[in-house]
Short mmCIF file of C-alpha atoms in Angstrom, two decimals:
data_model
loop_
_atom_site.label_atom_id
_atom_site.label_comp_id
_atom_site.label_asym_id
_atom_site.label_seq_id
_atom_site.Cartn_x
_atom_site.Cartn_y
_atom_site.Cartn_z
CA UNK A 1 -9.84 255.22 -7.43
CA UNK A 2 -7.90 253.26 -9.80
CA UNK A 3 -8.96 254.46 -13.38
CA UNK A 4 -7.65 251.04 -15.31
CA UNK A 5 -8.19 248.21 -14.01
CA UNK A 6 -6.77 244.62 -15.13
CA UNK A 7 -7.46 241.25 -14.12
CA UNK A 8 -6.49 239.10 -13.22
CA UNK A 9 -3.39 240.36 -11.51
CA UNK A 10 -2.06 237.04 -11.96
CA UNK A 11 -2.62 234.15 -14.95
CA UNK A 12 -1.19 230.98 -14.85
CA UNK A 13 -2.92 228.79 -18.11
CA UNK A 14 -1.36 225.71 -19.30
CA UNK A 15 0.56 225.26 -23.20
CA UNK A 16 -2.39 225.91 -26.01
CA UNK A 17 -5.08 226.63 -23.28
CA UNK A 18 -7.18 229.43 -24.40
CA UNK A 19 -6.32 232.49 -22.08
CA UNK A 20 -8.33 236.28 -21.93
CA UNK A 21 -6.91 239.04 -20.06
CA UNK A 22 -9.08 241.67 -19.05
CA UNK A 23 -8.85 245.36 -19.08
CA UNK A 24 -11.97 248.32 -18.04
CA UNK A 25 -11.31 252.07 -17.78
CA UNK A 26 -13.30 254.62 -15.90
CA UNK A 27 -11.50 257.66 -18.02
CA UNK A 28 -14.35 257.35 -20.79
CA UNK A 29 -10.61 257.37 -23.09
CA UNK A 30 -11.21 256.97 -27.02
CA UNK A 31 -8.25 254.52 -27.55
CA UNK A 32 -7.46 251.61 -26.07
CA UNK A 33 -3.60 249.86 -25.96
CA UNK A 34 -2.53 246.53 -25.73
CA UNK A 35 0.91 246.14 -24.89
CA UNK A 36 3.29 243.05 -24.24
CA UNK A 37 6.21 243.32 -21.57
CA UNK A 38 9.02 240.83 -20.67
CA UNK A 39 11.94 241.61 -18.40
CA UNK A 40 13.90 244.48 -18.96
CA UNK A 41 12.54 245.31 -22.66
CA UNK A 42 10.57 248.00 -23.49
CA UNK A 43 6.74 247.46 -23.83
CA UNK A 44 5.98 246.12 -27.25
CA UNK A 45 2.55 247.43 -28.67
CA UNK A 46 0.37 244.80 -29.66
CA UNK A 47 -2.63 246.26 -31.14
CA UNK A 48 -4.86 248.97 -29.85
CA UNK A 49 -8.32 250.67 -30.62
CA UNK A 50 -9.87 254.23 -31.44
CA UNK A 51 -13.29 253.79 -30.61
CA UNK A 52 -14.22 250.84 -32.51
CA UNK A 53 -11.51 250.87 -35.19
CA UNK A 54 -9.13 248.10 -34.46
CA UNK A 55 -5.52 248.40 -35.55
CA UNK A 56 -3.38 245.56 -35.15
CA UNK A 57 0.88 246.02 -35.52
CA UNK A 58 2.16 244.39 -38.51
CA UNK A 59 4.22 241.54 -36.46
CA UNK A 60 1.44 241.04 -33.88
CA UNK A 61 0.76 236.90 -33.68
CA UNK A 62 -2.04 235.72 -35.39
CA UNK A 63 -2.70 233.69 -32.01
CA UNK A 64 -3.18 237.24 -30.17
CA UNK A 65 -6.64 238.53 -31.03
CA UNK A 66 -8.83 241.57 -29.36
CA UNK A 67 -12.01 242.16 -28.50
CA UNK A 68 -13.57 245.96 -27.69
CA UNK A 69 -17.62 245.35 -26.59
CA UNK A 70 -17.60 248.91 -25.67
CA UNK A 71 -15.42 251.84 -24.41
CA UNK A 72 -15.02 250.81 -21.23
CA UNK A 73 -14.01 246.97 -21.92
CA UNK A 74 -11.04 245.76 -23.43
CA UNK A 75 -10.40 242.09 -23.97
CA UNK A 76 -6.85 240.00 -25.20
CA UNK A 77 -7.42 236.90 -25.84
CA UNK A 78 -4.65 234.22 -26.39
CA UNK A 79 -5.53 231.46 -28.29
CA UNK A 80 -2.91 228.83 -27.65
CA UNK A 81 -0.57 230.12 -25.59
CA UNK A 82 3.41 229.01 -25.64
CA UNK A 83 5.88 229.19 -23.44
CA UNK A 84 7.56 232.74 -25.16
CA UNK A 85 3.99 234.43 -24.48
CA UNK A 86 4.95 234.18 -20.48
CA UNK A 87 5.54 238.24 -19.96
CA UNK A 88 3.39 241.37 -18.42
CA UNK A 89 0.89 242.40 -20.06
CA UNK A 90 -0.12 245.82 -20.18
CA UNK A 91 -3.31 247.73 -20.76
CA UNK A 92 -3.15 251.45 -21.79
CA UNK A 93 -5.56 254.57 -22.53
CA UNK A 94 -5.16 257.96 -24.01
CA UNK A 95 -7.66 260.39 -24.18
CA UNK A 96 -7.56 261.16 -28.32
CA UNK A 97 -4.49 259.38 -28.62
CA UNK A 98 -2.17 262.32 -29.77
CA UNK A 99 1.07 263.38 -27.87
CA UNK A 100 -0.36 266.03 -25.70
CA UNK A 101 -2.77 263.17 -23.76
CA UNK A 102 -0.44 260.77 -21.47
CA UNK A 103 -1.16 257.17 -21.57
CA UNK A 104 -2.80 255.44 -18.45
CA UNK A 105 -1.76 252.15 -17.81
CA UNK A 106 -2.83 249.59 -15.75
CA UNK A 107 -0.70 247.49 -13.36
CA UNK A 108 -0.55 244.56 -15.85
CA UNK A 109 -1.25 240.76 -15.81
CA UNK A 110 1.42 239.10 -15.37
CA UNK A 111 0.86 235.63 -17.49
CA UNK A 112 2.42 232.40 -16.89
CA UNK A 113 2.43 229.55 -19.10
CA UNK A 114 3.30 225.94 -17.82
CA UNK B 1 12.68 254.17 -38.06
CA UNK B 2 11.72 255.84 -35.06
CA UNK B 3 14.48 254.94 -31.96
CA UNK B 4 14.38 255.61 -28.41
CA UNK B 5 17.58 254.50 -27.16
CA UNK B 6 18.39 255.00 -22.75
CA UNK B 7 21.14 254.71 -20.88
CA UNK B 8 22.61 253.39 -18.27
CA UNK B 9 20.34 250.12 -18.74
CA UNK B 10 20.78 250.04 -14.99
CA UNK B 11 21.94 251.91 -12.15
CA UNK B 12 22.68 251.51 -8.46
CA UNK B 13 22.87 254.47 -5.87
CA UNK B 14 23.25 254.88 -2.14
CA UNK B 15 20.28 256.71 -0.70
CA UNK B 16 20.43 260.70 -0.82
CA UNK B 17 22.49 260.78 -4.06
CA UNK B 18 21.39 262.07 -7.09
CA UNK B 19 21.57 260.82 -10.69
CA UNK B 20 21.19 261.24 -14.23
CA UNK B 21 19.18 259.24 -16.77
CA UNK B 22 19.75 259.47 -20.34
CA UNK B 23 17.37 259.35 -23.39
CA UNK B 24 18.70 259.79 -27.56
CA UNK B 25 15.89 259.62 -29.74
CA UNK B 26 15.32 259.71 -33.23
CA UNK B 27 11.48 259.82 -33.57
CA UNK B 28 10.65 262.67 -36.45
CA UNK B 29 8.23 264.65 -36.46
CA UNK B 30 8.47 265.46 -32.62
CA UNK B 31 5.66 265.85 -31.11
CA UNK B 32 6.41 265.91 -26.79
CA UNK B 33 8.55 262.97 -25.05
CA UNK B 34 7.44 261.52 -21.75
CA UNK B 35 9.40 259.98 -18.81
CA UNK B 36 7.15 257.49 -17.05
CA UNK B 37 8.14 255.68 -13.78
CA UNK B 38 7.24 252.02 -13.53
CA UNK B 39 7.46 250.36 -10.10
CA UNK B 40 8.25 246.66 -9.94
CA UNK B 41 4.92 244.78 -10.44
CA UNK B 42 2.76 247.56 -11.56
CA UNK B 43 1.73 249.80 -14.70
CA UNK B 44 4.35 253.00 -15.91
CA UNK B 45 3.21 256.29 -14.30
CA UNK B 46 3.80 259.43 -16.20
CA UNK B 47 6.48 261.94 -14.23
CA UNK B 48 6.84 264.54 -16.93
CA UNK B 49 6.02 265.63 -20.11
CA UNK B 50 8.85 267.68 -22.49
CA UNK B 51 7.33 269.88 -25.56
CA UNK B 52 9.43 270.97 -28.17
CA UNK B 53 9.80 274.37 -27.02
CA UNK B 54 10.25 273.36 -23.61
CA UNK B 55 14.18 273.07 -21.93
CA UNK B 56 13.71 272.05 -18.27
CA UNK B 57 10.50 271.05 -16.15
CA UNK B 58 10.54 269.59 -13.04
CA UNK B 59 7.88 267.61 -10.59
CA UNK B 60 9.12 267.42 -7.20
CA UNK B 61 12.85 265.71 -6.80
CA UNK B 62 12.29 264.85 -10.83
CA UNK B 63 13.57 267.44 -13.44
CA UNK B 64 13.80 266.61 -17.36
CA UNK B 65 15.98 268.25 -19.93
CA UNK B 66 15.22 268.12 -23.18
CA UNK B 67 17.53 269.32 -26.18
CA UNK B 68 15.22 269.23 -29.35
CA UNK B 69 18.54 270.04 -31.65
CA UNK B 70 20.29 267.18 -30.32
CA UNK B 71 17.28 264.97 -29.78
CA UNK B 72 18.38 264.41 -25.84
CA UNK B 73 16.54 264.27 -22.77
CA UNK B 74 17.60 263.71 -19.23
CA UNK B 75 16.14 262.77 -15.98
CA UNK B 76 17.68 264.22 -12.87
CA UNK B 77 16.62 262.85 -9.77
CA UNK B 78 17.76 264.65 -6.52
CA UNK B 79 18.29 263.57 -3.09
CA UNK B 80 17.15 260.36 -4.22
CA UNK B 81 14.84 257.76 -1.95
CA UNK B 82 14.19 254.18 -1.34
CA UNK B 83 10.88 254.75 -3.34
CA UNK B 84 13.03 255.70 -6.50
CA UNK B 85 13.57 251.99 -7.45
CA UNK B 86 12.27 251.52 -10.36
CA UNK B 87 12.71 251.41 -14.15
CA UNK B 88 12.39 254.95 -16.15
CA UNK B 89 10.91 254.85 -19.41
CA UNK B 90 11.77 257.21 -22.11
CA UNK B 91 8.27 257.89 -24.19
CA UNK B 92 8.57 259.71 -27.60
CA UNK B 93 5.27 260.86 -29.17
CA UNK B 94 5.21 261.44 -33.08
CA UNK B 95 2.75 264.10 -34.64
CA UNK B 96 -0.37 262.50 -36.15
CA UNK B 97 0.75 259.04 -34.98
CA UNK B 98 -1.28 257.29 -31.71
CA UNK B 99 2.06 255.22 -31.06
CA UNK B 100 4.58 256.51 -28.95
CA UNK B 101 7.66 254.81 -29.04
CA UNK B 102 9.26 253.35 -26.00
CA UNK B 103 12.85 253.40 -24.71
CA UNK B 104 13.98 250.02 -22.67
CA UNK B 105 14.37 251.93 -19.57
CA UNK B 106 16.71 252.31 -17.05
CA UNK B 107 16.20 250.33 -13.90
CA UNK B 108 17.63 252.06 -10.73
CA UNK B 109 18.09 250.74 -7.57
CA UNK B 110 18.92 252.90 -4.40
CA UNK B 111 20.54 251.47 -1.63
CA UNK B 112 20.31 252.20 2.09
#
C-alpha cells in the first residue's frame, strides 16, 4: 500500500545523457517536493509544486527542470547530468503544505552517473 | 536564516541501551518540528511531531522533548533495537512557509 511511489529504484545514465526520475502519489496531496540527497547531508529541496504552481529554489541548476501533468505525477528531469548530480533523490507530499501535515516521502532513486 | 543544527552526527550503541539525539534550531516563526526516521536505502518516515505548546510526546520506545524557549528538541530512544539503525532527521516547519527545514541527521548504529 505504498502511497509514493518512485522509479526507478535505481538509475544509472551516462555524463550529459538526458535522465527523468519518476514520482506518483495515491494521497490525492496538493504539493509536490523534489528533494536532492547525498551521503550524510541533509535533503536539499529542489523545487516543488502546489497544485500547478511551480516554485523552483533560488540555487536550483538550470539543468534540473520539473514537470507536474497532474496531481498524481511528478516528473525530474535532468538534462545533462554530471558526475556531482550522483545522490538520492527524493520525492515528497504534504497534504496543504503547512506544518501541521507531515511530508510523505518516497524511498528515493538513487542516480548514478558514469 | 533558518538553522537546524543535530548532534552527535553519528552514534554507535550496543543493543538494549538507550540514547539521546539532539536538535538546536533557529527557524522563526515556529510552527511544529518533526523527527523523521530514515532507514538506509529508503524515504524518511515521520516518528513524531512537537507543537509549540507541546513538552514531551512519545510513540512507542521514541519520546521527543521539545523546549520552545531554548529552541531544543531531543529524541530519546529506549531499550534500543537492531531496527534503530538509521539516520534521525530533525524537521522544523515555519508558519506560512511550505519548506521545512532539515537538520543533517544523526546516523545511529546499534550493535549486537
Amino acid at each position: 500500500d505504498a502511497m509514493v511511489i518512485q522509479n526507478p529504484r535505481y538509475q544509472v545514465t551516462q555524463f550529459g545523457k538526458p535522465v527523468t526520475l519518476s514520482c506518483s502519489q495515491t494521497l490525492n496531496h496538493n504539493v509536490m517536493y523534489w528533494y536532492q540527497q547525498k551521503s550524510s547531508q541533509a535533503p536539499k529541496l529542489l523545487f516543488h509544486y502546489y497544485d500547478k504552481d511551480f516554485n523552483n529554489e533560488a540555487d536550483t541548476p538550470d539543468n534540473f527542470q520539473s514537470r507536474r501533468p497532474n496531481t498524481s505525477f511528478c516528473f525530474l528531469d535532468i538534462r545533462s547530468p554530471g558526475l556531482g548530480d550522483a545522490a538520492m533523490y527524493l520525492c515528497a507530499t504534504s497534504r496543504d503544505g503547512t506544518g501541521g501535515s507531515p511530508l510523505h516521502f518516497g524511498n528515493g532513486t538513487r542516480l548514478t552517473v558514469t | 536564516k533558518n538553522q537546524v543544527e543535530q548532534s552527535p552526527q553519528s552514534l554507535i550503541i550496543l543493543e538494549g541501551k538507550n540514547c539521546t539525539l539532539q536538535c538546536n534550531y533557529t527557524v522563526s516563526p515556529f510552527s511544529n518540528l518533526r523527527w523523521y526516521k530514515q532507514d538506509t536505502g529508503r524515504g524518511p518516515v515521520s516518528l513524531t511531531i512537537m507543537t509549540f505548546s507541546e513538552n514531551t510526546k512519545s510513540n512507542g520506545r521514541y519520546t521527543a522533548t521539545l523546549d520552545a524557549d531554548t529552541k531544543q528538541s531531543s529524541l530519546h530512544i529506549t531499550a534500543s533495537q537492531l531496527s534503530d539503525s538509521a539516520s534521525y532527521i530533525c524537521v522544523v516547519s515555519s508558519g506560512g512557509s511550505y519548506i521545512p527545514t532539515f537538520g543533517r541527521g544523526t546516523s545511529l548504529i546499534v550493535h549486537p
